[in-house]
């Protein structure tokens, strides 16, 4: 029952993100043109979305410890897709690159990296 609850929450989150994306495209200003309060509010939403994605991965991992859902879905691919989306939001939240000998690098979020190792 607990696994079903965790999967339901995870799928609900994924569906909500898809619907929110469709609605956001209808009335949004490009982030490059947003400023002031509007930009601050948008960054807050992106930050919360990233935190929810990481929380979803943690919840999924808790359910995975109890029962492996690989019969229903490819859990590694599903988990990786959420981590990839969270990393993309890292670039939105902190788009400032740092220079290195190998080119431009973005600072990694240690909390996200700890999740990816599990």
Short mmCIF file of N, CA and C in Angstrom, two decimals:
data_model
loop_
_atom_site.label_atom_id
_atom_site.label_comp_id
_atom_site.label_asym_id
_atom_site.label_seq_id
_atom_site.Cartn_x
_atom_site.Cartn_y
_atom_site.Cartn_z
N UNK A 1 0.82 -1.19 0.00
CA UNK A 1 0.00 0.00 0.00
C UNK A 1 0.86 1.25 0.00
N UNK A 2 1.94 1.22 0.78
CA UNK A 2 2.81 2.39 0.86
C UNK A 2 3.48 2.67 -0.49
N UNK A 3 3.90 1.60 -1.20
CA UNK A 3 4.49 1.77 -2.53
C UNK A 3 3.49 2.41 -3.47
N UNK A 4 2.27 1.96 -3.43
CA UNK A 4 1.23 2.52 -4.29
C UNK A 4 1.05 4.01 -3.99
N UNK A 5 1.10 4.38 -2.74
CA UNK A 5 0.96 5.78 -2.36
C UNK A 5 2.11 6.60 -2.90
N UNK A 6 3.33 6.08 -2.77
CA UNK A 6 4.50 6.79 -3.26
C UNK A 6 4.46 6.93 -4.78
N UNK A 7 4.07 5.88 -5.47
CA UNK A 7 3.98 5.95 -6.92
C UNK A 7 2.89 6.93 -7.35
N UNK A 8 1.76 6.91 -6.63
CA UNK A 8 0.68 7.85 -6.94
C UNK A 8 1.17 9.28 -6.80
N UNK A 9 1.87 9.59 -5.72
CA UNK A 9 2.38 10.95 -5.50
C UNK A 9 3.37 11.32 -6.60
N UNK A 10 4.25 10.39 -6.96
CA UNK A 10 5.24 10.67 -7.99
C UNK A 10 4.58 10.93 -9.34
N UNK A 11 3.62 10.10 -9.72
CA UNK A 11 2.92 10.30 -10.99
C UNK A 11 2.08 11.58 -10.97
N UNK A 12 1.49 11.89 -9.82
CA UNK A 12 0.72 13.11 -9.69
C UNK A 12 1.62 14.32 -9.88
N UNK A 13 2.81 14.29 -9.29
CA UNK A 13 3.76 15.38 -9.44
C UNK A 13 4.17 15.54 -10.90
N UNK A 14 4.46 14.44 -11.56
CA UNK A 14 4.86 14.50 -12.98
C UNK A 14 3.73 15.08 -13.84
N UNK A 15 2.49 14.66 -13.59
CA UNK A 15 1.35 15.18 -14.34
C UNK A 15 1.11 16.64 -14.08
N UNK A 16 1.25 17.05 -12.83
CA UNK A 16 1.07 18.45 -12.47
C UNK A 16 2.11 19.32 -13.16
N UNK A 17 3.35 18.85 -13.19
CA UNK A 17 4.40 19.62 -13.85
C UNK A 17 4.11 19.78 -15.34
N UNK A 18 3.58 18.76 -15.98
CA UNK A 18 3.25 18.84 -17.41
C UNK A 18 2.13 19.84 -17.66
N UNK A 19 1.10 19.81 -16.84
CA UNK A 19 0.00 20.76 -17.00
C UNK A 19 0.44 22.18 -16.71
N UNK A 20 1.27 22.36 -15.69
CA UNK A 20 1.76 23.69 -15.34
C UNK A 20 2.60 24.26 -16.47
N UNK A 21 3.39 23.42 -17.11
CA UNK A 21 4.22 23.86 -18.22
C UNK A 21 3.37 24.38 -19.37
N UNK A 22 2.31 23.67 -19.69
CA UNK A 22 1.43 24.08 -20.78
C UNK A 22 0.77 25.42 -20.47
N UNK A 23 0.33 25.61 -19.23
CA UNK A 23 -0.30 26.88 -18.85
C UNK A 23 0.70 28.01 -18.81
N UNK A 24 1.91 27.75 -18.36
CA UNK A 24 2.93 28.78 -18.24
C UNK A 24 3.35 29.33 -19.60
N UNK A 25 3.36 28.48 -20.62
CA UNK A 25 3.75 28.92 -21.96
C UNK A 25 2.74 29.91 -22.54
N UNK A 26 1.50 29.86 -22.10
CA UNK A 26 0.46 30.72 -22.66
C UNK A 26 0.64 32.18 -22.30
N UNK A 27 1.10 32.51 -21.10
CA UNK A 27 1.07 33.90 -20.65
C UNK A 27 2.38 34.38 -20.04
N UNK A 28 3.49 33.77 -20.34
CA UNK A 28 4.72 34.16 -19.68
C UNK A 28 5.57 35.09 -20.53
N UNK A 29 6.38 35.86 -19.82
CA UNK A 29 7.39 36.72 -20.43
C UNK A 29 8.69 35.95 -20.39
N UNK A 30 9.52 36.10 -21.40
CA UNK A 30 10.81 35.41 -21.40
C UNK A 30 11.64 35.82 -20.19
N UNK A 31 12.35 34.87 -19.62
CA UNK A 31 13.13 35.14 -18.41
C UNK A 31 14.20 36.20 -18.66
N UNK A 32 14.65 36.31 -19.89
CA UNK A 32 15.66 37.31 -20.21
C UNK A 32 15.10 38.73 -20.15
N UNK A 33 13.77 38.87 -20.23
CA UNK A 33 13.13 40.18 -20.17
C UNK A 33 12.45 40.45 -18.83
N UNK A 34 12.29 39.43 -18.01
CA UNK A 34 11.64 39.61 -16.70
C UNK A 34 12.59 40.34 -15.75
N UNK A 35 12.03 41.13 -14.87
CA UNK A 35 12.87 41.84 -13.90
C UNK A 35 12.09 42.14 -12.64
N UNK A 36 12.81 42.56 -11.63
CA UNK A 36 12.19 42.99 -10.39
C UNK A 36 11.41 41.91 -9.69
N UNK A 37 10.23 42.29 -9.21
CA UNK A 37 9.39 41.39 -8.43
C UNK A 37 8.95 40.17 -9.24
N UNK A 38 8.63 40.40 -10.51
CA UNK A 38 8.18 39.29 -11.36
C UNK A 38 9.27 38.23 -11.49
N UNK A 39 10.51 38.66 -11.67
CA UNK A 39 11.63 37.71 -11.78
C UNK A 39 11.86 37.01 -10.45
N UNK A 40 11.79 37.73 -9.36
CA UNK A 40 11.98 37.13 -8.03
C UNK A 40 10.94 36.06 -7.74
N UNK A 41 9.71 36.34 -8.09
CA UNK A 41 8.64 35.37 -7.87
C UNK A 41 8.86 34.14 -8.74
N UNK A 42 9.25 34.36 -9.99
CA UNK A 42 9.51 33.23 -10.90
C UNK A 42 10.65 32.37 -10.36
N UNK A 43 11.72 32.99 -9.90
CA UNK A 43 12.85 32.24 -9.35
C UNK A 43 12.41 31.44 -8.13
N UNK A 44 11.54 32.01 -7.31
CA UNK A 44 11.00 31.28 -6.15
C UNK A 44 10.24 30.04 -6.59
N UNK A 45 9.45 30.16 -7.64
CA UNK A 45 8.70 29.01 -8.14
C UNK A 45 9.64 27.95 -8.71
N UNK A 46 10.66 28.39 -9.45
CA UNK A 46 11.62 27.43 -10.01
C UNK A 46 12.38 26.71 -8.90
N UNK A 47 12.71 27.46 -7.87
CA UNK A 47 13.42 26.87 -6.73
C UNK A 47 12.55 25.83 -6.02
N UNK A 48 11.29 26.16 -5.84
CA UNK A 48 10.37 25.22 -5.20
C UNK A 48 10.15 23.99 -6.09
N UNK A 49 10.05 24.20 -7.40
CA UNK A 49 9.89 23.07 -8.33
C UNK A 49 11.09 22.13 -8.24
N UNK A 50 12.28 22.69 -8.16
CA UNK A 50 13.49 21.89 -8.03
C UNK A 50 13.48 21.10 -6.72
N UNK A 51 13.10 21.77 -5.64
CA UNK A 51 13.03 21.09 -4.34
C UNK A 51 12.00 19.96 -4.37
N UNK A 52 10.88 20.17 -5.04
CA UNK A 52 9.86 19.13 -5.15
C UNK A 52 10.35 17.94 -5.97
N UNK A 53 11.11 18.22 -7.02
CA UNK A 53 11.67 17.12 -7.81
C UNK A 53 12.63 16.28 -6.97
N UNK A 54 13.47 16.94 -6.20
CA UNK A 54 14.41 16.22 -5.33
C UNK A 54 13.64 15.45 -4.26
N UNK A 55 12.58 16.07 -3.71
CA UNK A 55 11.75 15.37 -2.73
C UNK A 55 11.08 14.16 -3.36
N UNK A 56 10.65 14.28 -4.62
CA UNK A 56 10.02 13.15 -5.30
C UNK A 56 11.01 12.00 -5.46
N UNK A 57 12.27 12.32 -5.77
CA UNK A 57 13.29 11.27 -5.89
C UNK A 57 13.49 10.59 -4.54
N UNK A 58 13.54 11.38 -3.48
CA UNK A 58 13.70 10.79 -2.13
C UNK A 58 12.52 9.90 -1.77
N UNK A 59 11.31 10.36 -2.06
CA UNK A 59 10.12 9.55 -1.78
C UNK A 59 10.14 8.26 -2.60
N UNK A 60 10.51 8.38 -3.85
CA UNK A 60 10.60 7.20 -4.71
C UNK A 60 11.60 6.20 -4.14
N UNK A 61 12.75 6.71 -3.69
CA UNK A 61 13.77 5.84 -3.10
C UNK A 61 13.25 5.12 -1.86
N UNK A 62 12.44 5.81 -1.06
CA UNK A 62 11.86 5.18 0.13
C UNK A 62 10.93 4.04 -0.28
N UNK A 63 10.11 4.27 -1.29
CA UNK A 63 9.24 3.23 -1.78
C UNK A 63 10.02 2.08 -2.40
N UNK A 64 11.09 2.41 -3.09
CA UNK A 64 11.93 1.40 -3.75
C UNK A 64 12.55 0.44 -2.74
N UNK A 65 12.90 1.00 -1.57
CA UNK A 65 13.46 0.16 -0.51
C UNK A 65 12.46 -0.90 -0.04
N UNK A 66 11.19 -0.59 -0.14
CA UNK A 66 10.14 -1.50 0.32
C UNK A 66 9.71 -2.50 -0.75
N UNK A 67 9.60 -2.03 -1.98
CA UNK A 67 9.17 -2.91 -3.08
C UNK A 67 9.67 -2.32 -4.40
N UNK A 68 10.34 -3.13 -5.18
CA UNK A 68 10.91 -2.72 -6.44
C UNK A 68 9.82 -2.61 -7.51
N UNK A 69 9.62 -1.42 -8.13
CA UNK A 69 8.54 -1.25 -9.11
C UNK A 69 8.96 -1.54 -10.55
N UNK A 70 10.08 -2.22 -10.76
CA UNK A 70 10.60 -2.42 -12.12
C UNK A 70 9.67 -3.24 -13.01
N UNK A 71 8.73 -3.96 -12.43
CA UNK A 71 7.76 -4.69 -13.23
C UNK A 71 6.84 -3.71 -13.97
N UNK A 72 6.60 -2.56 -13.36
CA UNK A 72 5.68 -1.57 -13.91
C UNK A 72 6.41 -0.49 -14.73
N UNK A 73 7.59 -0.09 -14.27
CA UNK A 73 8.34 0.97 -14.95
C UNK A 73 9.84 0.77 -14.77
N UNK A 74 10.61 1.41 -15.63
CA UNK A 74 12.06 1.38 -15.51
C UNK A 74 12.44 2.41 -14.45
N UNK A 75 12.63 1.96 -13.23
CA UNK A 75 12.82 2.88 -12.11
C UNK A 75 14.08 3.71 -12.26
N UNK A 76 15.14 3.16 -12.81
CA UNK A 76 16.38 3.92 -12.97
C UNK A 76 16.20 5.05 -13.98
N UNK A 77 15.51 4.77 -15.07
CA UNK A 77 15.26 5.79 -16.09
C UNK A 77 14.33 6.87 -15.53
N UNK A 78 13.29 6.46 -14.81
CA UNK A 78 12.34 7.42 -14.25
C UNK A 78 13.04 8.33 -13.25
N UNK A 79 13.85 7.72 -12.38
CA UNK A 79 14.59 8.47 -11.37
C UNK A 79 15.58 9.44 -12.03
N UNK A 80 16.28 8.95 -13.03
CA UNK A 80 17.25 9.78 -13.75
C UNK A 80 16.59 10.97 -14.44
N UNK A 81 15.39 10.75 -14.95
CA UNK A 81 14.69 11.85 -15.63
C UNK A 81 14.36 12.98 -14.64
N UNK A 82 13.97 12.62 -13.42
CA UNK A 82 13.71 13.66 -12.41
C UNK A 82 14.98 14.39 -12.02
N UNK A 83 16.06 13.65 -11.87
CA UNK A 83 17.34 14.27 -11.52
C UNK A 83 17.80 15.20 -12.65
N UNK A 84 17.61 14.78 -13.90
CA UNK A 84 17.97 15.63 -15.03
C UNK A 84 17.16 16.93 -15.02
N UNK A 85 15.86 16.83 -14.74
CA UNK A 85 15.02 18.03 -14.69
C UNK A 85 15.48 18.96 -13.56
N UNK A 86 15.86 18.40 -12.41
CA UNK A 86 16.34 19.22 -11.30
C UNK A 86 17.65 19.91 -11.68
N UNK A 87 18.52 19.22 -12.40
CA UNK A 87 19.77 19.83 -12.84
C UNK A 87 19.52 20.94 -13.84
N UNK A 88 18.53 20.77 -14.70
CA UNK A 88 18.18 21.84 -15.64
C UNK A 88 17.70 23.08 -14.88
N UNK A 89 16.93 22.87 -13.82
CA UNK A 89 16.48 24.00 -13.02
C UNK A 89 17.65 24.67 -12.30
N UNK A 90 18.71 23.92 -11.98
CA UNK A 90 19.92 24.53 -11.41
C UNK A 90 20.47 25.60 -12.36
N UNK A 91 20.44 25.32 -13.65
CA UNK A 91 20.94 26.27 -14.64
C UNK A 91 20.04 27.51 -14.72
N UNK A 92 18.75 27.32 -14.53
CA UNK A 92 17.82 28.46 -14.53
C UNK A 92 18.04 29.31 -13.28
N UNK A 93 18.24 28.65 -12.14
CA UNK A 93 18.39 29.36 -10.88
C UNK A 93 19.73 30.07 -10.75
N UNK A 94 20.77 29.49 -11.31
CA UNK A 94 22.10 30.09 -11.21
C UNK A 94 22.81 29.96 -12.56
N UNK A 95 22.44 30.82 -13.50
CA UNK A 95 22.97 30.68 -14.85
C UNK A 95 24.39 31.20 -15.04
N UNK A 96 25.04 31.65 -13.97
CA UNK A 96 26.37 32.21 -14.09
C UNK A 96 27.42 31.11 -14.20
N UNK A 97 28.04 30.98 -15.35
CA UNK A 97 29.07 29.94 -15.50
C UNK A 97 30.38 30.38 -14.87
N UNK A 98 31.22 29.43 -14.55
CA UNK A 98 32.57 29.76 -14.11
C UNK A 98 33.53 29.23 -15.16
N UNK A 99 34.63 29.92 -15.36
CA UNK A 99 35.59 29.52 -16.38
C UNK A 99 36.55 28.49 -15.86
N UNK A 100 37.02 27.63 -16.73
CA UNK A 100 38.03 26.64 -16.39
C UNK A 100 38.87 26.40 -17.63
N UNK A 101 39.91 25.61 -17.48
CA UNK A 101 40.77 25.30 -18.63
C UNK A 101 40.00 24.52 -19.69
N UNK A 102 38.99 23.77 -19.28
CA UNK A 102 38.25 22.93 -20.20
C UNK A 102 37.02 23.62 -20.80
N UNK A 103 36.76 24.85 -20.39
CA UNK A 103 35.60 25.57 -20.90
C UNK A 103 34.73 26.06 -19.77
N UNK A 104 33.46 26.23 -20.05
CA UNK A 104 32.52 26.74 -19.06
C UNK A 104 31.96 25.58 -18.25
N UNK A 105 31.93 25.75 -16.94
CA UNK A 105 31.38 24.74 -16.03
C UNK A 105 30.36 25.41 -15.12
N UNK A 106 29.36 24.67 -14.75
CA UNK A 106 28.38 25.15 -13.79
C UNK A 106 28.64 24.48 -12.46
N UNK A 107 28.46 25.23 -11.39
CA UNK A 107 28.61 24.68 -10.05
C UNK A 107 27.52 23.65 -9.81
N UNK A 108 27.87 22.52 -9.26
CA UNK A 108 26.89 21.48 -8.97
C UNK A 108 26.30 21.68 -7.59
N UNK A 109 25.08 21.25 -7.43
CA UNK A 109 24.41 21.29 -6.14
C UNK A 109 24.75 20.00 -5.40
N UNK A 110 25.38 20.11 -4.23
CA UNK A 110 25.82 18.92 -3.51
C UNK A 110 24.65 18.04 -3.06
N UNK A 111 23.52 18.63 -2.73
CA UNK A 111 22.37 17.82 -2.32
C UNK A 111 21.90 16.94 -3.47
N UNK A 112 21.91 17.50 -4.66
CA UNK A 112 21.49 16.75 -5.83
C UNK A 112 22.49 15.63 -6.14
N UNK A 113 23.76 15.93 -6.00
CA UNK A 113 24.77 14.91 -6.27
C UNK A 113 24.67 13.77 -5.27
N UNK A 114 24.39 14.07 -4.03
CA UNK A 114 24.22 13.01 -3.03
C UNK A 114 23.05 12.11 -3.40
N UNK A 115 21.98 12.69 -3.96
CA UNK A 115 20.83 11.88 -4.38
C UNK A 115 21.21 10.99 -5.55
N UNK A 116 22.02 11.50 -6.46
CA UNK A 116 22.35 10.75 -7.66
C UNK A 116 23.22 9.53 -7.34
N UNK A 117 23.97 9.57 -6.26
CA UNK A 117 24.85 8.47 -5.88
C UNK A 117 24.10 7.30 -5.26
N UNK A 118 22.91 7.52 -4.74
CA UNK A 118 22.17 6.46 -4.03
C UNK A 118 21.72 5.40 -4.94
#
